[in-house]
Amino acid sequence: MGSTRPTELLSDEACHDGGMPYVSTNPTTGLIEAEFDDFSDAQVDAGLELAAAQFQSWKTTSFEDRARYMITAAELLEGELPVHAQTLTKEMGKTFAAAKGEVAKCALTMRYYAEHAESLLAEVAMESSGSRSGVRFEPIGPVLAVMPWNFPLWQVVRFAAPSLMAGNVAVLKHASNVPQAALLLESVFRRAGFPEGCFVNLFIPGSKVASVIQDHRIAAVTLTGSEAAGMSVGAAAGGALKKCVLELGGSDPFVIADSADFEKTIPMAVTSRIQNNGQSCIAGKRFIVVDSRADEFLEKFTAAMTAVQMGDPLDPATVLGPVVSASQRAEVIGQVDDALERGAVALTGGVSAEGPGFFYPPTVLTGVTSEMRAGNEEIFGPVAVVHRVADLDAAIALGNDIPWGLGASIWAQDANEQQKGIEGLVAGMVFVNAVVGSMPELPFGGTKRSGFGRELSAIGMHEFCNAKTFFVA
Ligand code: NAP
């Protein structure tokens, strides 16, 4: 650990299937910064034992005590914010500003659940023929979280903070390219005073996830990641008759209606596509603009994307850093090249950057059809596909013409157009005049092949609770 060596020595093309350890590669330099071995079976067993044992006392710990630890964890993150942000930037390439924002959002969410968990989980009285009846929300046990690398702290905290406050304990299998983020969180929860076993980190390959799900000590599983991982985790959970929540990918529409205010829409379109270096599940990926506004949108959006400053993510002037890995960049190159070979046009970008690191420039494509990879796959990089359509009905129809449905947005000043988008777009979330985002007080999740179940808010907390009906005659 600690030494740096060229990535080529350990190709990230190979999947993490047990032969590979956890490797932290700096996407800006392409150099390996740290490596950690996978856990042995005995270490995994010990972790699960700790979690199961701790659940027996944690489930009866008062909300007040749980909140005290959670607020201490938030204070630690806030007090150590620049250090943790730098870890994120070096490990997965997001800009330092974005990394600081992610750490702060985690702390804010911890505070939110510390303050609100008791009321969000309050017993609900229900009218019935009995003298007293209703529903209680009780914790169910250790929940396994299989998490991705793109928001390496936030994805974990948005699961762990509500789960711990609900009285469950958390077992983390983080993505194999963000081991330092996993260790950072484990350290924060431990130093905040959470009893041992409340938050257990396991360094295991994807191929071992099914056996952990099947283990009698695990009560349920949540996955954020790709469709392939979703199918695998969902099948394992089904086979073990355990509850699962799946947060998967998408190719969300960013619909620009006739009444859109371009002063706001253009910069937000850029932010939506390049945030997190183009690697956000809820990024606007397909920009669908009505014909009456299309020429103006294309001109202004292309100019704004061209002006985006790409470079070292630690430099405060940088807006776009590298994508996470050599294989991720190769994927983006393949998708764009395929589109260009089949007749699409790059209005800006479209050619991979030279030099060290995994940089890919902001790119705007037009003329993309459903026969092209860029027309039927999620693009996890700073590449915007722009479609021109006749009117708002056609925009919504095209917006829905995908197998996924995560977070759509519509940009319109007119109330009728806004409502049409809210009702017509098939997605887990529809945002109006705002980039789709996640916040502790609102449910987050998708429909169709973007997964099922919800995180955040009371609805997310209830996913991993036993909604116990009681009836007193
Ligand atoms: P990924 O390959 O599916 O990895 C996500 C996690 O699943 C990692 O911990 C990975 O472990 C594990 N994993 C991979 N294959 C597995 C398998 N067969 N069985 C069990 N676990 C497995 O996803 P990614 O490509 O890193 O992340 C990008 C995807 O996540 C995109 O599609 C993005 O849209 C989606 N995403 C969705 C949301 C949401 O909230 N809906 C949020 C962020 C990202 P290893 O690293 O060890 O392989």
Coordinates of C-alpha atoms and ligand atoms in Angstrom, one line a residue:
M1 CA 0.0 0.0 0.0
G2 CA 1.1 3.6 -0.6
S3 CA 3.4 3.0 -3.6
T4 CA 2.4 4.1 -7.1
R5 CA 2.8 2.1 -10.2
P6 CA 1.4 2.2 -13.7
T7 CA -2.2 0.9 -14.1
E8 CA -1.1 -1.2 -17.1
L9 CA 0.5 -3.6 -14.6
L10 CA -2.9 -4.4 -13.3
S11 CA -5.5 -4.0 -16.1
D12 CA -8.9 -2.8 -14.9
E13 CA -10.4 -4.6 -17.9
A14 CA -10.5 -7.7 -15.8
C15 CA -13.5 -7.9 -13.5
H16 CA -13.1 -8.2 -9.8
D17 CA -13.9 -11.8 -9.5
G18 CA -11.7 -12.9 -6.7
G19 CA -8.4 -13.0 -8.5
M20 CA -8.1 -9.2 -8.0
P21 CA -7.6 -7.3 -4.8
Y22 CA -9.1 -3.9 -4.0
V23 CA -7.1 -1.3 -6.0
S24 CA -7.2 2.4 -5.7
T25 CA -6.0 4.0 -9.0
N26 CA -5.7 7.8 -9.4
P27 CA -7.6 8.5 -12.6
T28 CA -5.7 11.8 -13.1
T29 CA -2.3 10.1 -13.3
G30 CA -3.3 6.5 -14.1
L31 CA -1.0 5.4 -11.2
I32 CA -2.0 2.9 -8.5
E33 CA -2.0 4.5 -5.1
A34 CA -3.1 1.7 -2.8
E35 CA -4.0 -2.0 -2.9
F36 CA -5.8 -4.2 -0.4
D37 CA -6.3 -7.9 -0.4
D38 CA -9.7 -9.5 -0.5
F39 CA -10.9 -10.8 2.9
S40 CA -10.5 -14.5 3.6
D41 CA -13.5 -16.6 4.3
A42 CA -12.7 -16.5 8.0
Q43 CA -12.6 -12.7 7.9
V44 CA -15.9 -12.5 6.2
D45 CA -17.4 -14.9 8.7
A46 CA -16.0 -12.9 11.6
G47 CA -17.5 -9.7 10.1
L48 CA -21.0 -11.2 9.7
E49 CA -20.8 -12.7 13.2
L50 CA -20.0 -9.2 14.6
A51 CA -22.9 -7.6 12.7
A52 CA -25.4 -10.3 13.8
A53 CA -24.3 -10.1 17.4
Q54 CA -24.4 -6.3 17.5
F55 CA -27.9 -6.2 16.0
Q56 CA -29.3 -7.9 19.1
S57 CA -28.5 -4.9 21.2
W58 CA -28.5 -2.1 18.5
K59 CA -32.2 -2.9 17.7
T60 CA -33.2 -1.9 21.2
T61 CA -30.8 1.1 21.5
S62 CA -32.9 4.3 21.9
F63 CA -33.3 6.8 19.0
E64 CA -31.5 9.3 21.3
D65 CA -28.4 7.2 21.6
R66 CA -28.3 6.3 17.9
A67 CA -28.7 10.0 17.1
R68 CA -25.8 10.9 19.4
Y69 CA -23.4 8.6 17.5
M70 CA -24.8 9.8 14.1
I71 CA -24.3 13.5 14.9
T72 CA -20.7 12.7 16.1
A73 CA -20.1 11.0 12.7
A74 CA -21.4 14.1 10.9
E75 CA -19.1 16.3 13.0
L76 CA -16.1 14.2 12.1
L77 CA -16.9 14.4 8.4
E78 CA -17.4 18.2 8.7
G79 CA -14.2 18.7 10.7
E80 CA -12.1 16.5 8.4
L81 CA -13.8 17.6 5.2
P82 CA -10.8 18.7 3.0
V83 CA -8.9 15.5 3.8
H84 CA -11.8 13.2 2.9
A85 CA -12.6 15.3 -0.2
Q86 CA -9.0 14.9 -1.4
T87 CA -9.2 11.1 -0.9
L88 CA -12.3 11.0 -3.2
T89 CA -10.6 13.2 -5.8
K90 CA -7.5 11.0 -5.9
E91 CA -9.4 7.8 -5.8
M92 CA -12.1 8.4 -8.4
G93 CA -11.3 11.7 -10.1
K94 CA -14.2 13.9 -9.2
T95 CA -13.3 17.6 -8.8
F96 CA -12.2 18.8 -5.4
A97 CA -15.3 21.1 -5.2
A98 CA -17.6 18.2 -6.0
A99 CA -15.8 16.0 -3.5
K100 CA -16.2 18.6 -0.8
G101 CA -19.9 18.9 -1.7
E102 CA -20.2 15.1 -1.4
V103 CA -18.7 15.0 2.1
A104 CA -20.8 17.9 3.3
K105 CA -24.0 16.3 1.9
C106 CA -23.2 13.1 3.8
A107 CA -22.8 15.0 7.1
L108 CA -26.1 16.9 6.4
T109 CA -27.9 13.6 5.7
M110 CA -26.5 12.1 8.9
R111 CA -27.9 15.1 10.8
Y112 CA -31.2 14.8 9.0
Y113 CA -31.8 11.1 10.0
A114 CA -30.4 11.7 13.5
E115 CA -33.1 14.4 13.9
H116 CA -36.0 12.9 12.0
A117 CA -35.7 9.1 12.2
E118 CA -38.0 8.7 15.2
S119 CA -40.8 10.7 13.6
L120 CA -40.3 9.0 10.2
L121 CA -40.7 5.6 11.9
A122 CA -43.5 6.6 14.2
E123 CA -46.2 4.0 14.8
V124 CA -49.2 4.6 12.5
A125 CA -52.6 4.2 14.1
M126 CA -55.3 2.7 11.8
E127 CA -59.0 2.5 12.1
S128 CA -60.3 -1.1 12.2
S129 CA -62.9 -3.2 14.1
G130 CA -60.4 -3.6 16.9
S131 CA -60.1 -1.3 19.9
R132 CA -56.6 -0.3 18.8
S133 CA -54.7 -1.2 15.6
G134 CA -52.0 0.1 13.3
V135 CA -48.5 -0.5 12.0
R136 CA -45.1 -0.4 13.8
F137 CA -41.8 -0.2 11.8
E138 CA -39.2 -2.6 13.3
P139 CA -35.6 -3.2 12.3
I140 CA -34.9 -6.5 10.5
G141 CA -31.2 -7.2 11.0
P142 CA -27.9 -6.8 9.2
V143 CA -28.4 -5.3 5.7
L144 CA -25.8 -5.9 3.0
A145 CA -25.0 -2.9 0.8
V146 CA -23.3 -3.5 -2.5
M147 CA -22.2 -0.1 -3.6
P148 CA -20.7 1.6 -6.7
W149 CA -17.7 3.9 -7.0
N150 CA -19.2 7.0 -8.5
F151 CA -20.4 8.7 -5.3
P152 CA -18.2 6.6 -3.0
L153 CA -19.3 8.2 0.3
W154 CA -22.8 9.4 -0.6
Q155 CA -24.1 6.1 -1.9
V156 CA -23.0 4.4 1.3
V157 CA -24.2 7.1 3.7
R158 CA -27.6 7.4 2.0
F159 CA -28.1 3.8 2.9
A160 CA -26.3 3.6 6.2
A161 CA -27.6 6.7 8.0
P162 CA -31.3 5.8 7.7
S163 CA -30.6 2.1 8.3
L164 CA -28.6 2.6 11.4
M165 CA -31.1 5.1 12.8
A166 CA -33.9 2.5 12.1
G167 CA -32.0 0.0 14.3
N168 CA -30.5 -2.2 11.5
V169 CA -26.8 -2.7 11.2
A170 CA -24.9 -2.2 7.9
V171 CA -22.5 -4.6 6.1
L172 CA -20.7 -2.9 3.2
K173 CA -19.3 -4.5 0.1
H174 CA -17.9 -1.5 -1.7
A175 CA -16.7 -1.3 -5.3
S176 CA -13.3 -2.7 -5.7
N177 CA -11.8 0.6 -7.1
V178 CA -12.7 2.7 -4.0
P179 CA -11.3 0.8 -1.0
Q180 CA -10.0 4.0 0.6
A181 CA -13.6 5.4 0.7
A182 CA -14.8 2.2 2.3
L183 CA -12.1 2.4 5.0
L184 CA -12.7 6.1 5.5
L185 CA -16.3 5.5 6.3
E186 CA -15.6 2.5 8.6
S187 CA -13.2 4.7 10.5
V188 CA -15.7 7.6 10.8
F189 CA -18.4 5.4 12.2
R190 CA -16.0 3.7 14.6
R191 CA -14.5 7.0 15.9
A192 CA -18.0 8.4 16.2
G193 CA -18.6 5.7 18.9
F194 CA -20.9 3.3 17.0
P195 CA -20.5 -0.1 18.8
E196 CA -18.4 -2.6 16.9
G197 CA -20.5 -4.5 14.4
C198 CA -22.9 -1.6 13.5
F199 CA -20.9 -0.8 10.4
V200 CA -18.9 -3.7 8.9
N201 CA -16.7 -3.4 5.8
L202 CA -16.0 -6.5 3.8
F203 CA -13.5 -6.5 1.0
I204 CA -15.0 -9.2 -1.2
P205 CA -15.3 -9.7 -4.9
G206 CA -18.7 -9.6 -6.7
S207 CA -18.5 -13.4 -7.1
K208 CA -18.8 -13.8 -3.3
V209 CA -21.8 -11.5 -2.9
A210 CA -24.4 -14.2 -3.5
S211 CA -23.0 -16.4 -0.8
V212 CA -23.1 -13.5 1.7
I213 CA -26.7 -12.8 0.7
Q214 CA -27.5 -16.5 1.4
D215 CA -25.8 -16.3 4.8
H216 CA -28.5 -16.7 7.5
R217 CA -27.0 -13.6 9.3
I218 CA -27.9 -11.3 6.5
A219 CA -31.5 -10.1 6.5
A220 CA -31.7 -8.1 3.2
V221 CA -29.6 -6.5 0.5
T222 CA -29.4 -3.2 -1.3
L223 CA -27.4 -2.7 -4.5
T224 CA -26.6 0.4 -6.4
G225 CA -24.9 -0.4 -9.7
S226 CA -25.2 -1.8 -13.2
E227 CA -28.1 -3.8 -14.6
A228 CA -25.8 -6.9 -14.7
A229 CA -25.0 -6.6 -11.0
G230 CA -28.7 -6.0 -10.4
M231 CA -29.8 -9.2 -12.1
S232 CA -27.2 -11.1 -10.2
V233 CA -28.0 -9.6 -6.8
G234 CA -31.7 -9.8 -7.4
A235 CA -31.5 -13.4 -8.4
A236 CA -29.5 -14.3 -5.3
A237 CA -31.9 -12.4 -3.0
G238 CA -34.9 -14.1 -4.7
G239 CA -33.2 -17.5 -4.2
A240 CA -32.7 -16.8 -0.5
L241 CA -36.2 -15.2 -0.2
K242 CA -34.7 -11.9 1.1
K243 CA -35.8 -8.4 0.4
C244 CA -33.8 -6.4 -2.0
V245 CA -33.7 -2.8 -3.3
L246 CA -32.0 -2.2 -6.6
E247 CA -30.8 1.2 -7.8
L248 CA -29.6 0.7 -11.3
G249 CA -28.6 2.8 -14.3
G250 CA -30.5 4.9 -16.8
S251 CA -30.4 7.2 -19.8
D252 CA -32.5 9.9 -18.5
P253 CA -34.2 12.5 -20.7
F254 CA -33.7 16.2 -20.3
V255 CA -36.7 17.6 -22.0
I256 CA -36.6 21.2 -23.3
A257 CA -40.1 22.6 -23.9
D258 CA -41.2 25.6 -25.9
S259 CA -41.4 27.8 -22.7
A260 CA -37.9 26.9 -21.4
D261 CA -35.9 29.8 -19.9
F262 CA -32.5 29.3 -21.6
E263 CA -30.7 31.6 -19.1
K264 CA -31.1 28.8 -16.6
T265 CA -31.6 25.8 -18.9
I266 CA -28.3 26.0 -20.8
P267 CA -26.0 26.1 -17.8
M268 CA -28.0 23.4 -16.0
A269 CA -28.0 21.2 -19.1
V270 CA -24.2 21.4 -19.0
T271 CA -24.1 20.7 -15.3
S272 CA -26.5 17.8 -15.6
R273 CA -24.3 16.1 -18.2
I274 CA -20.8 16.8 -16.9
Q275 CA -21.4 16.6 -13.1
N276 CA -19.2 13.9 -11.5
N277 CA -17.2 13.9 -14.8
G278 CA -20.3 12.5 -16.7
Q279 CA -20.7 9.6 -14.3
S280 CA -24.0 10.0 -12.5
C281 CA -26.8 7.6 -12.8
I282 CA -29.3 10.5 -12.8
A283 CA -27.4 12.7 -15.2
G284 CA -29.4 14.1 -18.1
K285 CA -28.0 12.0 -20.9
R286 CA -30.5 12.5 -23.8
F287 CA -31.4 16.2 -24.4
I288 CA -34.7 16.3 -26.2
V289 CA -35.6 19.7 -27.5
V290 CA -38.7 20.9 -29.3
D291 CA -38.2 22.1 -32.9
S292 CA -39.2 25.7 -32.1
R293 CA -36.2 26.0 -29.7
A294 CA -33.8 23.5 -31.2
D295 CA -31.5 25.8 -33.2
E296 CA -31.0 28.2 -30.3
F297 CA -30.4 25.3 -27.9
L298 CA -27.9 23.6 -30.1
E299 CA -25.9 26.7 -30.6
K300 CA -25.8 27.8 -27.0
F301 CA -25.4 24.3 -25.5
T302 CA -22.6 23.4 -27.8
A303 CA -20.8 26.7 -27.0
A304 CA -21.2 26.1 -23.3
M305 CA -20.0 22.5 -23.5
T306 CA -17.0 23.6 -25.5
A307 CA -16.1 26.2 -22.9
V308 CA -16.0 23.6 -20.1
Q309 CA -12.6 23.5 -18.6
M310 CA -11.2 20.0 -18.4
G311 CA -8.1 19.2 -16.3
D312 CA -6.6 18.2 -12.9
P313 CA -9.6 17.8 -10.6
L314 CA -7.6 19.3 -7.7
D315 CA -7.2 22.5 -9.6
P316 CA -10.0 24.9 -8.5
A317 CA -10.5 26.1 -12.1
T318 CA -11.3 22.6 -13.3
V319 CA -14.9 21.8 -14.1
L320 CA -14.4 18.4 -15.7
G321 CA -12.0 15.8 -14.4
P322 CA -11.1 12.4 -15.8
V323 CA -13.5 9.4 -16.0
V324 CA -12.8 6.7 -13.4
S325 CA -10.7 4.2 -15.3
A326 CA -9.0 3.2 -18.6
S327 CA -11.8 0.7 -19.2
Q328 CA -14.5 3.3 -18.5
R329 CA -12.9 5.6 -21.0
A330 CA -12.6 2.8 -23.6
E331 CA -16.3 2.2 -23.2
V332 CA -17.1 5.9 -23.9
I333 CA -14.7 6.0 -26.9
G334 CA -16.4 2.8 -28.3
Q335 CA -19.9 4.3 -27.9
V336 CA -19.0 7.6 -29.5
D337 CA -16.9 6.1 -32.3
D338 CA -19.7 3.7 -33.2
A339 CA -22.1 6.6 -33.4
L340 CA -19.8 8.7 -35.6
E341 CA -19.1 5.7 -37.9
R342 CA -22.8 5.2 -38.4
G343 CA -23.5 8.8 -39.3
A344 CA -23.9 10.8 -36.1
V345 CA -22.1 14.2 -35.9
A346 CA -20.0 15.5 -33.0
L347 CA -20.7 19.3 -32.7
T348 CA -17.9 19.4 -30.1
G349 CA -15.5 16.8 -28.7
G350 CA -15.7 13.3 -29.9
V351 CA -12.0 12.6 -29.8
S352 CA -10.4 11.2 -26.7
A353 CA -7.8 13.3 -24.9
E354 CA -4.0 12.6 -25.2
G355 CA -1.6 12.2 -22.3
P356 CA -1.7 10.5 -18.9
G357 CA -5.0 10.0 -17.0
F358 CA -8.4 8.9 -18.2
F359 CA -9.6 12.2 -19.7
Y360 CA -12.5 12.5 -22.3
P361 CA -13.6 15.9 -23.5
P362 CA -17.2 17.3 -23.3
T363 CA -19.0 16.0 -26.4
V364 CA -22.3 16.9 -28.1
L365 CA -23.7 14.4 -30.6
T366 CA -26.6 14.8 -33.0
G367 CA -28.0 12.4 -35.5
V368 CA -28.0 9.5 -33.0
T369 CA -30.4 6.7 -33.8
S370 CA -31.6 3.7 -31.8
E371 CA -29.4 1.5 -34.0
M372 CA -26.3 3.1 -32.5
R373 CA -24.7 2.2 -29.2
A374 CA -25.1 5.8 -28.1
G375 CA -28.8 5.5 -28.9
N376 CA -29.5 2.4 -26.8
E377 CA -26.9 2.3 -24.0
E378 CA -26.2 4.4 -21.0
I379 CA -23.2 6.7 -21.6
F380 CA -21.1 7.0 -18.4
G381 CA -19.0 10.0 -19.5
P382 CA -19.4 13.6 -20.5
V383 CA -21.2 12.9 -23.8
A384 CA -24.6 14.6 -24.5
V385 CA -26.9 13.2 -27.2
V386 CA -29.3 15.9 -28.6
H387 CA -32.5 15.0 -30.3
R388 CA -34.8 17.5 -32.1
V389 CA -38.5 16.6 -32.1
A390 CA -41.7 18.3 -33.3
D391 CA -43.4 19.1 -30.0
L392 CA -43.7 18.3 -26.4
D393 CA -45.8 15.2 -26.9
A394 CA -43.1 13.8 -29.2
A395 CA -40.4 14.8 -26.7
I396 CA -42.2 12.9 -23.9
A397 CA -42.7 9.9 -26.1
L398 CA -39.0 9.8 -27.1
G399 CA -38.1 10.4 -23.5
N400 CA -40.0 7.3 -22.5
D401 CA -38.7 5.2 -25.4
I402 CA -36.0 3.5 -23.4
P403 CA -35.9 0.4 -21.1
W404 CA -35.0 2.6 -18.1
G405 CA -36.8 5.1 -16.0
L406 CA -34.7 6.8 -13.3
G407 CA -34.8 10.6 -13.1
A408 CA -36.2 12.7 -15.9
S409 CA -36.3 16.5 -16.0
I410 CA -38.4 19.0 -17.9
W411 CA -37.5 22.6 -18.5
A412 CA -40.5 24.8 -19.0
Q413 CA -41.9 28.1 -17.6
D414 CA -45.5 27.3 -18.6
A415 CA -47.5 25.4 -15.9
N416 CA -49.3 23.2 -18.4
E417 CA -46.1 22.1 -20.0
Q418 CA -44.6 21.4 -16.5
Q419 CA -47.6 19.3 -15.6
K420 CA -47.5 17.4 -18.9
G421 CA -43.9 16.4 -18.1
I422 CA -44.7 15.4 -14.5
E423 CA -47.6 13.2 -15.6
G424 CA -46.2 11.9 -18.9
L425 CA -42.6 11.0 -18.2
V426 CA -42.2 7.4 -17.0
A427 CA -39.5 7.6 -14.4
G428 CA -39.0 7.1 -10.6
M429 CA -38.5 10.9 -10.3
V430 CA -39.4 13.9 -12.4
F431 CA -37.8 17.3 -11.7
V432 CA -39.0 20.5 -13.2
N433 CA -36.5 23.3 -13.9
A434 CA -33.9 21.6 -11.8
V435 CA -31.2 19.0 -12.3
V436 CA -32.4 15.7 -10.9
G437 CA -30.8 15.2 -7.5
S438 CA -31.1 13.3 -4.3
M439 CA -32.0 14.7 -0.9
P440 CA -32.6 13.1 2.4
E441 CA -36.2 14.2 2.6
L442 CA -37.4 12.9 -0.8
P443 CA -37.7 9.3 -2.0
F444 CA -35.0 8.3 -4.6
G445 CA -35.3 5.4 -7.0
G446 CA -36.3 4.2 -10.4
T447 CA -38.8 2.2 -12.4
K448 CA -38.5 -0.2 -15.4
R449 CA -34.9 -1.5 -15.7
S450 CA -33.6 1.2 -13.5
G451 CA -34.6 -1.0 -10.6
F452 CA -37.1 -1.1 -7.8
G453 CA -37.5 0.0 -4.2
R454 CA -36.7 3.4 -2.8
E455 CA -33.9 5.0 -0.7
L456 CA -34.2 8.1 1.5
S457 CA -37.2 9.7 3.2
A458 CA -39.7 7.6 5.3
I459 CA -40.4 5.4 2.2
G460 CA -36.7 4.5 1.9
M461 CA -36.5 3.8 5.6
H462 CA -39.5 1.5 5.5
E463 CA -37.9 -0.7 2.8
F464 CA -35.7 -2.4 5.5
C465 CA -38.2 -2.4 8.3
N466 CA -40.8 -5.0 9.2
A467 CA -44.1 -3.1 8.9
K468 CA -45.7 -5.0 11.7
T469 CA -49.5 -4.8 11.9
F470 CA -51.0 -4.9 15.4
F471 CA -54.6 -5.4 16.3
V472 CA -56.1 -5.3 19.7
A473 CA -59.6 -6.8 19.9
Ligands
NAP1 P1 -21.2 -2.3 -11.1 O1 -20.1 -2.9 -11.9 O2 -22.5 -3.0 -11.1 O3 -20.6 -2.2 -9.6 C1 -21.4 -1.8 -8.5 C2 -21.2 -2.8 -7.4 O4 -21.7 -4.1 -7.7 C3 -19.7 -2.9 -7.0 O5 -19.6 -3.1 -5.7 C4 -19.3 -4.2 -7.7 O6 -18.2 -4.9 -7.2 C5 -20.6 -5.0 -7.5 N1 -20.8 -6.1 -8.5 C6 -20.5 -6.1 -9.8 N2 -20.9 -7.2 -10.4 C7 -21.5 -7.9 -9.5 C8 -22.2 -9.2 -9.4 N3 -22.3 -9.9 -10.5 N4 -22.7 -9.6 -8.3 C9 -22.6 -8.9 -7.2 N5 -22.0 -7.7 -7.1 C10 -21.5 -7.2 -8.2 O7 -21.5 -0.8 -11.4 P2 -20.5 0.3 -12.0 O8 -20.4 0.1 -13.4 O9 -19.4 0.3 -11.1 O10 -21.4 1.6 -11.6 C11 -22.1 2.3 -12.6 C12 -23.5 1.9 -12.7 O11 -24.2 2.1 -11.5 C13 -24.2 2.7 -13.8 O12 -25.1 1.9 -14.5 C14 -25.0 3.7 -13.0 O13 -26.1 4.3 -13.6 C15 -25.4 2.9 -11.8 N6 -25.7 3.8 -10.6 C16 -27.0 3.8 -10.2 C17 -27.3 4.7 -9.2 C18 -28.8 4.8 -8.7 O14 -29.0 5.3 -7.6 N7 -29.8 4.3 -9.4 C19 -26.4 5.4 -8.6 C20 -25.0 5.3 -9.0 C21 -24.7 4.5 -10.0 P3 -16.8 -4.9 -7.9 O15 -16.3 -3.5 -8.0 O16 -16.0 -5.7 -7.0 O17 -17.0 -5.5 -9.2

